[in-house]
Coordinates of C-alpha atoms in Angstrom, one line a residue:
X1 CA 93.9 -48.3 84.3
X2 CA 91.7 -50.3 81.9
X3 CA 93.0 -53.5 80.2
X4 CA 91.6 -54.7 77.0
X5 CA 92.8 -57.4 74.5
X6 CA 92.6 -58.2 70.9
X7 CA 93.6 -61.5 69.2
X8 CA 97.1 -61.3 67.7
X9 CA 95.7 -62.4 64.4
X10 CA 93.3 -59.5 64.3
X11 CA 96.0 -56.9 64.8
X12 CA 97.4 -57.5 61.3
X13 CA 101.0 -57.3 62.6
X14 CA 101.8 -60.9 63.2
X15 CA 102.7 -63.6 60.7
X16 CA 100.5 -66.6 59.8
X17 CA 103.1 -68.9 61.4
X18 CA 103.1 -67.2 64.7
X19 CA 99.3 -66.9 64.8
X20 CA 98.9 -70.6 64.0
X21 CA 101.4 -71.4 66.8
X22 CA 99.5 -69.4 69.3
X23 CA 96.3 -71.1 68.3
X24 CA 97.8 -74.6 68.3
X25 CA 97.3 -75.3 64.6
X26 CA 98.0 -78.8 63.6
X27 CA 100.5 -77.7 60.9
X28 CA 102.8 -76.2 63.5
X29 CA 102.6 -78.9 66.2
X30 CA 105.5 -81.0 64.8
X31 CA 107.9 -78.0 65.2
X32 CA 107.6 -77.3 68.9
X33 CA 107.7 -79.3 72.1
X34 CA 105.2 -78.5 74.9
X35 CA 102.6 -75.8 74.8
X36 CA 103.1 -72.8 77.1
X37 CA 100.5 -73.6 79.8
X38 CA 100.9 -74.7 83.4
X39 CA 100.8 -78.4 82.6
X40 CA 103.3 -78.0 79.8
X41 CA 105.7 -76.3 82.2
X42 CA 105.3 -79.0 84.8
X43 CA 106.3 -81.7 82.3
X44 CA 109.2 -79.5 81.0
X45 CA 110.7 -79.0 84.5
X46 CA 110.6 -82.7 85.1
X47 CA 112.5 -83.4 81.9
X48 CA 115.0 -80.6 82.4
X49 CA 115.6 -81.7 86.1
X50 CA 116.6 -85.2 85.1
X51 CA 118.9 -84.1 82.3
X52 CA 120.7 -81.0 83.5
X53 CA 124.1 -81.7 85.1
X54 CA 124.9 -80.4 88.6
X55 CA 128.4 -79.2 87.4
X56 CA 126.7 -76.9 84.8
X57 CA 124.8 -75.3 87.6
X58 CA 128.0 -74.8 89.6
X59 CA 129.7 -73.2 86.6
X60 CA 126.7 -70.9 86.0
X61 CA 126.6 -69.8 89.6
X62 CA 130.3 -69.0 89.7
X63 CA 130.2 -67.0 86.4
X64 CA 127.1 -65.0 87.5
X65 CA 128.7 -64.0 90.8
X66 CA 131.8 -62.9 89.0
X67 CA 129.9 -61.0 86.3
X68 CA 128.0 -59.0 88.8
X69 CA 131.2 -58.2 90.6
X70 CA 130.8 -54.7 92.0
X71 CA 127.3 -54.3 90.7
X72 CA 124.8 -53.7 93.4
X73 CA 122.4 -56.6 93.5
X74 CA 118.9 -56.6 95.0
X75 CA 118.2 -59.2 97.6
X76 CA 115.8 -60.9 95.1
X77 CA 118.5 -61.2 92.4
X78 CA 121.1 -62.5 94.9
X79 CA 118.7 -65.1 96.1
X80 CA 117.8 -66.2 92.6
X81 CA 121.5 -66.7 91.7
X82 CA 122.0 -68.7 94.8
X83 CA 118.9 -70.8 94.0
X84 CA 120.3 -71.8 90.6
X85 CA 122.9 -74.1 92.2
X86 CA 120.0 -76.4 93.4
X87 CA 118.3 -78.9 91.1
X88 CA 114.9 -77.4 92.1
X89 CA 115.6 -74.1 90.4
X90 CA 114.8 -73.4 86.7
X91 CA 115.1 -70.4 84.5
X92 CA 112.7 -68.6 82.2
X93 CA 114.8 -66.7 79.6
X94 CA 114.5 -63.9 77.2
X95 CA 117.2 -62.3 75.2
X96 CA 117.9 -59.0 73.4
X97 CA 120.5 -57.0 71.7
X98 CA 122.4 -54.3 73.6
X99 CA 120.3 -51.5 72.1
X100 CA 121.2 -48.1 73.3
X101 CA 119.0 -47.0 76.2
X102 CA 117.0 -50.3 75.7
X103 CA 116.0 -49.4 72.1
X104 CA 112.4 -50.1 71.3
X105 CA 109.7 -50.4 74.0
X106 CA 109.4 -54.2 73.6
X107 CA 112.7 -54.6 75.5
X108 CA 110.6 -54.0 78.6
X109 CA 107.8 -56.3 77.5
X110 CA 110.2 -59.2 77.0
X111 CA 111.6 -58.9 80.5
X112 CA 108.3 -58.2 82.1
X113 CA 106.9 -61.4 80.5
X114 CA 109.7 -63.4 82.0
X115 CA 109.3 -61.9 85.4
X116 CA 105.5 -62.4 85.4
X117 CA 105.8 -66.0 84.2
X118 CA 108.2 -66.9 87.0
X119 CA 105.8 -65.3 89.5
X120 CA 103.0 -67.5 88.1
X121 CA 105.1 -70.6 88.1
X122 CA 106.4 -70.0 91.7
X123 CA 102.7 -69.9 92.8
X124 CA 101.7 -73.0 90.8
X125 CA 104.7 -75.1 91.9
X126 CA 105.9 -73.9 95.3
X127 CA 108.4 -76.8 95.7
X128 CA 110.5 -75.3 92.9
X129 CA 112.1 -71.9 92.2
X130 CA 111.8 -70.1 88.9
X131 CA 114.2 -67.4 87.9
X132 CA 113.8 -64.7 85.2
X133 CA 116.9 -64.4 83.0
X134 CA 117.8 -61.7 80.5
X135 CA 120.5 -63.0 78.1
X136 CA 122.5 -60.0 76.8
X137 CA 123.5 -60.5 73.1
X138 CA 127.0 -59.2 73.8
X139 CA 128.6 -61.1 70.9
X140 CA 126.5 -59.6 68.2
X141 CA 128.5 -57.5 65.8
X142 CA 125.9 -55.5 64.0
X143 CA 126.6 -52.1 65.5
X144 CA 124.1 -50.2 63.2
X145 CA 121.2 -52.1 64.7
X146 CA 121.9 -51.0 68.2
X147 CA 123.6 -47.6 68.1
X148 CA 120.4 -45.4 68.4
X149 CA 117.0 -45.0 70.0
X150 CA 114.0 -43.1 69.0
X151 CA 112.7 -40.1 71.0
X152 CA 109.8 -37.9 70.0
X153 CA 110.1 -38.8 66.4
X154 CA 113.9 -38.3 66.3
X155 CA 116.6 -40.9 66.0
X156 CA 119.3 -40.2 68.6
X157 CA 122.4 -42.0 67.2
X158 CA 125.8 -42.8 68.7
X159 CA 128.6 -42.4 66.2
X160 CA 131.9 -43.0 68.0
X161 CA 135.1 -42.0 66.2
X162 CA 137.3 -44.9 65.2
X163 CA 134.9 -47.6 66.2
X164 CA 136.4 -51.1 66.1
X165 CA 134.7 -54.1 64.6
X166 CA 133.8 -57.2 66.6
X167 CA 131.4 -58.0 69.4
X168 CA 129.4 -55.0 70.5
X169 CA 129.6 -55.9 74.2
X170 CA 133.3 -55.0 74.3
X171 CA 132.8 -51.6 72.7
X172 CA 134.0 -48.7 74.8
X173 CA 131.3 -46.2 75.7
X174 CA 133.4 -43.3 74.3
X175 CA 131.4 -40.6 72.7
X176 CA 128.2 -41.2 74.5
X177 CA 128.7 -38.0 76.5
X178 CA 127.8 -36.1 73.3
X179 CA 124.6 -38.1 72.9
X180 CA 123.8 -37.5 76.5
X181 CA 123.9 -33.8 76.0
X182 CA 121.6 -34.1 73.0
X183 CA 119.2 -36.3 75.0
X184 CA 119.3 -33.9 77.9
X185 CA 118.3 -31.0 75.7
X186 CA 115.5 -32.9 74.0
X187 CA 114.0 -34.3 77.3
X188 CA 113.7 -31.0 79.2
X189 CA 113.2 -30.7 82.9
X190 CA 111.0 -32.2 85.7
X191 CA 111.5 -35.0 88.1
X192 CA 110.9 -37.8 85.7
X193 CA 113.2 -36.2 83.1
X194 CA 116.0 -35.9 85.7
X195 CA 115.6 -39.6 86.7
X196 CA 116.0 -40.6 83.0
X197 CA 119.1 -38.4 82.7
X198 CA 120.5 -40.0 85.8
X199 CA 119.8 -43.5 84.4
X200 CA 121.5 -42.7 81.1
X201 CA 124.5 -41.0 82.7
X202 CA 125.1 -43.7 85.3
X203 CA 124.8 -46.5 82.7
X204 CA 126.8 -45.1 79.8
X205 CA 129.1 -42.4 81.2
X206 CA 130.1 -44.3 84.3
X207 CA 130.7 -47.7 82.7
X208 CA 133.5 -48.5 80.3
X209 CA 131.8 -50.8 77.8
X210 CA 128.4 -51.6 76.4
X211 CA 128.0 -54.8 78.3
X212 CA 128.5 -53.2 81.7
X213 CA 126.3 -50.2 80.7
X214 CA 123.5 -52.5 79.6
X215 CA 123.7 -54.6 82.7
X216 CA 123.5 -51.5 84.9
X217 CA 120.5 -50.2 83.1
X218 CA 118.5 -53.5 83.1
X219 CA 119.4 -54.0 86.7
X220 CA 118.3 -50.5 87.6
X221 CA 114.9 -51.1 85.9
X222 CA 114.3 -54.7 87.0
X223 CA 116.7 -55.7 89.7
X224 CA 114.2 -55.4 92.5
X225 CA 112.1 -58.1 90.7
X226 CA 114.9 -60.6 90.9
X227 CA 116.0 -60.4 87.2
X228 CA 119.3 -62.2 86.6
X229 CA 121.4 -60.7 83.7
X230 CA 123.7 -63.1 81.9
X231 CA 126.5 -62.4 79.4
X232 CA 127.3 -65.6 77.4
X233 CA 130.7 -64.3 76.3
X234 CA 132.5 -66.4 78.9
X235 CA 135.3 -69.0 78.6
X236 CA 134.0 -71.2 81.4
X237 CA 130.5 -71.3 80.0
X238 CA 131.7 -72.0 76.5
X239 CA 133.8 -74.9 77.8
X240 CA 130.4 -76.6 78.3
X241 CA 129.7 -76.2 74.6
X242 CA 132.9 -77.8 73.3
X243 CA 131.4 -81.2 72.3
X244 CA 128.5 -79.5 70.4
X245 CA 130.7 -77.0 68.6
X246 CA 133.0 -79.9 67.6
X247 CA 130.2 -81.8 66.0
X248 CA 129.0 -78.7 64.2
X249 CA 132.5 -78.0 62.8
X250 CA 133.2 -81.6 61.7
X251 CA 129.8 -82.9 60.9
X252 CA 127.9 -79.7 59.9
X253 CA 125.1 -81.1 62.2
X254 CA 123.0 -78.0 62.7
X255 CA 123.1 -77.2 59.0
X256 CA 121.8 -80.7 58.1
X257 CA 119.1 -80.9 60.7
X258 CA 117.7 -77.4 60.3
X259 CA 117.8 -77.7 56.5
X260 CA 115.6 -80.8 56.8
X261 CA 113.1 -78.9 58.9
X262 CA 113.1 -76.1 56.4
X263 CA 112.3 -78.5 53.6
X264 CA 109.4 -79.8 55.6
X265 CA 108.1 -76.3 56.3
X266 CA 108.2 -75.4 52.7
X267 CA 106.0 -78.3 51.9
X268 CA 103.2 -76.9 54.1
X269 CA 100.5 -75.3 51.8
X270 CA 100.2 -72.2 54.0
X271 CA 103.6 -71.1 52.8
X272 CA 104.9 -70.0 56.2
X273 CA 108.2 -68.7 54.8
X274 CA 111.7 -69.2 56.3
X275 CA 112.9 -66.9 59.0
X276 CA 116.6 -67.7 58.8
X277 CA 118.7 -70.1 56.7
X278 CA 121.5 -72.1 58.3
X279 CA 125.1 -72.0 57.1
X280 CA 127.3 -75.1 56.8
X281 CA 129.0 -74.0 60.0
X282 CA 127.0 -71.8 62.4
X283 CA 129.8 -70.3 64.5
X284 CA 131.9 -67.2 64.2
X285 CA 135.5 -66.8 65.2
X286 CA 135.7 -64.2 68.0
X287 CA 138.7 -62.3 69.1
X288 CA 139.3 -58.7 70.1
X289 CA 137.9 -56.5 67.3
X290 CA 136.9 -59.4 65.2
X291 CA 133.8 -61.7 64.8
X292 CA 133.9 -63.4 61.4
X293 CA 132.3 -66.6 60.0
X294 CA 134.1 -69.9 60.1
X295 CA 134.1 -71.4 56.6
X296 CA 135.0 -75.0 55.6
X297 CA 136.5 -75.5 52.2
X298 CA 138.5 -78.3 50.7
X299 CA 139.0 -80.0 54.1
X300 CA 140.3 -76.8 55.8
X301 CA 138.7 -74.2 58.0
X302 CA 139.1 -70.5 57.1
X303 CA 138.1 -67.4 59.0
X304 CA 136.3 -65.1 56.6
X305 CA 138.0 -61.8 55.7
X306 CA 141.3 -62.8 57.4
X307 CA 144.4 -64.9 56.7
X308 CA 143.6 -67.3 59.4
X309 CA 143.1 -71.0 58.5
X310 CA 143.1 -74.3 60.3
X311 CA 143.2 -78.0 59.5
X312 CA 140.7 -80.4 61.2
X313 CA 143.2 -81.2 64.0
X314 CA 144.1 -77.5 64.4
X315 CA 140.5 -76.3 64.7
X316 CA 139.7 -78.9 67.3
X317 CA 142.9 -78.0 69.2
X318 CA 141.9 -74.3 69.0
X319 CA 138.4 -75.2 70.3
X320 CA 139.7 -77.2 73.3
X321 CA 142.3 -74.6 74.2
X322 CA 140.3 -71.4 73.5
X323 CA 136.5 -72.2 73.5
X324 CA 135.8 -68.5 74.1
X325 CA 136.8 -67.8 70.5
X326 CA 133.8 -69.8 69.1
X327 CA 130.7 -67.6 69.0
X328 CA 127.4 -69.2 68.0
X329 CA 125.2 -67.5 65.4
X330 CA 121.4 -67.2 65.4
X331 CA 121.0 -71.0 64.7
X332 CA 123.3 -72.3 67.5
X333 CA 122.9 -69.6 70.1
X334 CA 119.6 -71.2 71.3
X335 CA 121.5 -74.5 71.9
X336 CA 124.2 -72.7 73.9
X337 CA 121.5 -71.2 76.1
X338 CA 119.9 -74.5 76.8
X339 CA 123.2 -76.2 77.5
X340 CA 124.3 -73.7 80.2
X341 CA 121.0 -72.8 81.7
X342 CA 118.4 -75.0 83.6
X343 CA 115.9 -73.4 81.3
X344 CA 112.2 -74.2 80.8
X345 CA 111.1 -71.5 78.4
X346 CA 112.3 -69.0 75.9
X347 CA 110.3 -65.8 75.5
X348 CA 110.7 -64.0 72.2
X349 CA 109.1 -61.9 69.6
X350 CA 107.4 -63.3 66.5
X351 CA 110.6 -63.3 64.4
X352 CA 112.6 -65.1 67.1
X353 CA 110.0 -67.8 67.7
X354 CA 109.8 -68.3 63.9
X355 CA 113.5 -69.4 63.8
X356 CA 113.2 -71.4 67.1
X357 CA 110.5 -73.4 65.3
X358 CA 113.1 -74.5 62.8
X359 CA 115.3 -76.0 65.6
X360 CA 113.4 -78.8 67.3
X361 CA 114.9 -81.7 65.3
X362 CA 118.4 -80.3 65.8
X363 CA 117.9 -80.3 69.6
X364 CA 116.6 -83.9 69.4
X365 CA 119.7 -85.0 67.6
X366 CA 122.0 -83.5 70.2
X367 CA 119.8 -84.8 73.0
X368 CA 119.1 -81.5 74.7
X369 CA 115.5 -80.8 75.8
X370 CA 113.7 -78.3 73.5
X371 CA 112.3 -75.5 75.6
X372 CA 108.7 -74.3 75.8
X373 CA 108.3 -71.3 73.5
X374 CA 106.3 -68.3 74.5
X375 CA 105.5 -65.2 72.5
X376 CA 106.3 -62.2 74.6
X377 CA 103.6 -59.8 75.7
X378 CA 102.8 -57.1 73.2
X379 CA 100.9 -54.0 74.1
X380 CA 99.6 -50.6 73.0
X381 CA 99.7 -48.0 75.8
X382 CA 97.0 -45.4 75.4
X383 CA 97.2 -42.3 77.6
X384 CA 94.2 -40.7 79.3
X385 CA 94.4 -37.7 76.8
X386 CA 94.4 -40.1 73.9
X387 CA 91.5 -42.0 75.4
X388 CA 89.5 -38.8 75.6
X389 CA 90.2 -38.1 71.9
X390 CA 89.0 -41.6 71.1
X391 CA 85.8 -41.0 73.1
X392 CA 85.1 -37.7 71.4
X393 CA 85.4 -39.5 68.0
X394 CA 83.3 -42.4 69.2
X395 CA 86.1 -44.7 68.2
X396 CA 87.2 -48.0 69.7
X397 CA 91.0 -48.5 70.2
X398 CA 90.8 -51.8 68.2
X399 CA 89.8 -49.8 65.1
X400 CA 93.2 -48.1 65.0
X401 CA 94.8 -51.4 64.1
X402 CA 93.3 -51.0 60.6
X403 CA 95.4 -49.6 57.8
X404 CA 95.0 -45.8 57.7
X405 CA 93.0 -45.8 54.4
X406 CA 90.7 -48.5 55.7
X407 CA 90.3 -46.7 59.0
X408 CA 89.4 -43.4 57.3
X409 CA 86.9 -45.1 55.0
X410 CA 85.3 -46.9 57.9
X411 CA 84.9 -43.7 59.9
X412 CA 83.7 -41.6 57.1
X413 CA 80.9 -44.1 56.4
X414 CA 80.0 -44.0 60.1
X415 CA 79.8 -40.2 60.4
X416 CA 78.5 -39.2 57.0
X417 CA 74.9 -38.0 56.8
X418 CA 74.5 -39.9 53.5
X419 CA 74.8 -43.6 52.7
X420 CA 78.1 -44.2 50.9
X421 CA 77.7 -48.0 50.9
X422 CA 76.5 -49.1 47.5
X423 CA 76.3 -52.7 48.5
X424 CA 72.4 -52.8 48.2
X425 CA 72.6 -51.4 44.6
X426 CA 75.3 -53.9 43.7
X427 CA 73.2 -56.7 45.0
X428 CA 70.2 -55.5 43.1
X429 CA 72.2 -55.2 39.9
X430 CA 73.5 -58.7 40.3
X431 CA 69.9 -60.0 40.7
X432 CA 68.9 -58.2 37.5
X433 CA 71.8 -59.8 35.6
X434 CA 70.7 -63.2 36.8
X435 CA 67.5 -62.7 34.7
X436 CA 69.6 -61.7 31.7
X437 CA 71.8 -64.8 32.0
X438 CA 68.7 -67.0 32.0
X439 CA 67.3 -65.1 29.0
X440 CA 70.6 -65.6 27.1
X441 CA 70.6 -69.3 28.0
X442 CA 67.1 -69.8 26.6
X443 CA 67.6 -67.7 23.4
X444 CA 71.2 -67.3 22.2
X445 CA 74.1 -68.6 24.4
X446 CA 76.6 -66.5 22.4
X447 CA 75.3 -63.5 24.3
X448 CA 76.5 -64.8 27.6
X449 CA 79.9 -63.2 27.2
X450 CA 78.3 -59.8 26.3
X451 CA 76.0 -60.1 29.4
X452 CA 79.0 -60.8 31.6
X453 CA 81.0 -57.9 30.2
X454 CA 78.1 -55.5 30.8
X455 CA 77.7 -56.8 34.4
X456 CA 81.4 -56.2 35.1
X457 CA 81.2 -52.7 33.5
X458 CA 78.2 -51.6 35.5
X459 CA 79.6 -53.0 38.8
X460 CA 82.8 -51.2 38.2
X461 CA 80.8 -48.0 37.5
X462 CA 79.1 -48.4 40.9
X463 CA 82.5 -48.9 42.5
X464 CA 83.8 -45.7 40.8
X465 CA 80.8 -43.7 41.9
X466 CA 81.1 -45.0 45.5
X467 CA 84.8 -44.1 45.5
X468 CA 84.1 -40.6 44.2
X469 CA 81.4 -40.0 46.7
X470 CA 83.6 -41.2 49.6
X471 CA 86.4 -38.9 48.3
X472 CA 84.0 -36.0 48.3
X473 CA 82.9 -36.7 51.8
X474 CA 86.5 -36.9 53.0
X475 CA 87.0 -33.4 51.7
X476 CA 83.8 -32.3 53.4
X477 CA 84.8 -33.9 56.7
X478 CA 88.5 -33.0 56.4
X479 CA 88.8 -31.9 60.1
X480 CA 87.6 -35.2 61.4
X481 CA 89.9 -37.1 59.0
X482 CA 92.9 -35.0 60.2
X483 CA 92.1 -35.6 63.9
X484 CA 91.7 -39.3 63.2
X485 CA 94.9 -39.8 61.3
X486 CA 96.9 -37.6 63.8
X487 CA 95.8 -39.9 66.7
X488 CA 96.6 -43.1 64.8
X489 CA 100.0 -41.7 63.9
X490 CA 100.6 -41.0 67.6
X491 CA 99.8 -44.5 68.6
X492 CA 101.2 -46.3 65.6
X493 CA 104.3 -44.2 64.7
X494 CA 105.6 -44.8 61.2
X495 CA 102.5 -47.0 60.6
X496 CA 104.0 -49.7 62.9
X497 CA 103.3 -51.0 66.4
X498 CA 104.1 -48.5 69.1
X499 CA 106.3 -51.1 70.9
X500 CA 108.6 -51.4 67.8
X501 CA 109.3 -47.7 67.6
X502 CA 108.9 -45.9 70.9
X503 CA 111.6 -45.8 73.5
X504 CA 110.5 -46.4 77.1
X505 CA 111.7 -42.9 78.1
X506 CA 108.7 -41.3 76.4
X507 CA 106.3 -43.3 78.7
X508 CA 108.6 -42.8 81.7
X509 CA 108.3 -39.0 81.3
X510 CA 104.6 -39.3 81.8
X511 CA 104.3 -42.2 84.4
X512 CA 107.7 -42.1 86.1
X513 CA 108.5 -44.9 88.6
X514 CA 105.0 -46.2 88.3
X515 CA 105.6 -47.3 84.6
X516 CA 107.2 -50.6 85.3
X517 CA 104.8 -51.6 88.1
X518 CA 101.8 -50.7 85.9
X519 CA 103.1 -52.8 83.0
X520 CA 103.8 -55.7 85.4
X521 CA 100.2 -55.5 86.5
X522 CA 98.7 -55.2 83.0
X523 CA 100.6 -57.8 81.1
X524 CA 99.6 -61.4 81.5
X525 CA 102.2 -63.9 80.2
X526 CA 99.9 -66.7 79.2
X527 CA 97.0 -64.6 77.9
X528 CA 97.6 -65.3 74.3
X529 CA 96.3 -61.9 73.2
X530 CA 97.6 -58.5 72.3
X531 CA 97.1 -56.2 75.3
X532 CA 95.6 -52.7 75.1
X533 CA 96.5 -50.6 78.2
X534 CA 94.4 -47.5 78.8
X535 CA 96.1 -45.4 81.4
X536 CA 94.3 -43.3 83.9

C-alpha cells in the first residue's frame, strides 16, 4: 500500500473558506477557537475539564448504558463508556445521518478520523482518556437524503409503503427485505459478498427501527476500536439543554449572534458565502410522526403545519415538562452536543465546518467552550488494477483531479508527436505588435485602436488554430482518450470525489475485513492533506 497526498486546495473540490481554515488564513481566525494540533488539544481539554459538570457525565454514562441495552459491546467500547464518568476523559465527536448501509464512503472516513485522533491523543497525553463518538442524526426528518445507497452505478432505494413523517430514527425498517433481495442479486457470491449480505441482513432485517439498525452496523464495523455511538434523542440528555432552549425561544439568541457573524463574514473581500442561515427560533417540535418548526408570531408560538400553539408561559411549561419534544436544528445541534459531551473536537466535512465557523460568538454568549474543528480525512482509493492502468498511460494520480476536458488536453499535448502549444507563436506575435504600438505612438496615435484590434484578431486566430489542431489530435488518439476518460470516470464517478458517491461495500468486496484496518493505517487525522491510497 502506497500513500500519497495532495493539498486540499489543489484538488479543486474544497471551498475557499475551508482551504483558508486549513492553512490558518488570518481572515478565518476570528471564527474558530484553537487550531487542531497537539498543543491546541491540550489547552482545549484543560478548559473543558474545568467547565464540564460531573452530573452531566453521570447522565451521559447512564443514557449510553441504556441505549446499548442488549447490543453486544466490545471491551474497548465498554471501557470507553465507563471512562466518561471521570473528569480525565474527553470525547472526539463526529456526526452523520442514518444513511442506508452507511451511504457514501466518507461515513467511514469520519469515524476513522475520530478513532485515529483519539489514538494519537492517548499517546500524547497518557494521563487522560480520549473516546471516539459517533453522533447519530436520529432526529433528522429528510427521508429522501438517507433512503438509498449507490452500488456499481445504481441507486438502491428504499421506498416503504405508508411511510410516516417525523424523525427518521424512529422509522420502522419495514420493506428493507425487498431492498436486501435486490442488493443480494447485484452483489453476487464469494466470501466478502456473503459478509456484506450478513451485515445488511443483521442490521436492517433484525432490528425494528433505523436507529437500532444504524447502531448495529456502525458497531459491527468499528466497535472493536472503542467507538461509542450516541443517540441524542433522549429525554434525560435534553433536560440538560432546557436553559439554553428557553433563551432561544424567548430571546432568539442563536438567531441574533449567528446573524452578527454572518454580517461579518459577508464583509470579507474573499466572499466566502454563507453555509446556512439561522431562523428566529432554531428548534423543531418533535413528537411521534412529526418534526416541525417552532415559529414565534405576535407574542405566541406556533408549530408549523399544525394547529398547535402556545403562549410564552405555555411553551416554557412544555419545555420543562417535555424537553424531549424540542429538537435542535443545524444551528443549535452543535450546542446540544457540547453541553452533553465532554467534547474537545468536532470532525466534519467541508460543509459542516463552514456552518460551525458561524457559531463561535453564539457559544461565547452562552459560555460553552467552542470545540476544536477538524476537517475529516478525505481519500481516493486506487486499486492495483487501476494503478497499472495509470502506469501504462504514464499518468500521475494527481492529474486525475483536473476537470475532464483539461485532463484530456494535458495528456494529448504530452503524447502527441507534434507540438500543439502555440505559446511561443503568441509570444512572438505580441513582441511584433509592441513595435507597431511604438510606431503608432510616434506617427499617428489614432491608429492605436486599429493596432489593438488587429492584435486581438490574430491572437484569437492562433487560439482557433490551436483548438482545431488539438481536436484533430484527439480524433487521431481516440483510443488513448477513451482509456483515460474511462479511468477517470471509475475513480471520480459522476465527476465528483469517489468518497461522495461510492458505498463502502464496493471496496469491501475487493479488500474484505482488511478494508477498515488498511484505512485506519493510511489516514492521518492531522495531516492537513487529501490522501491518495494506492492499494496492493
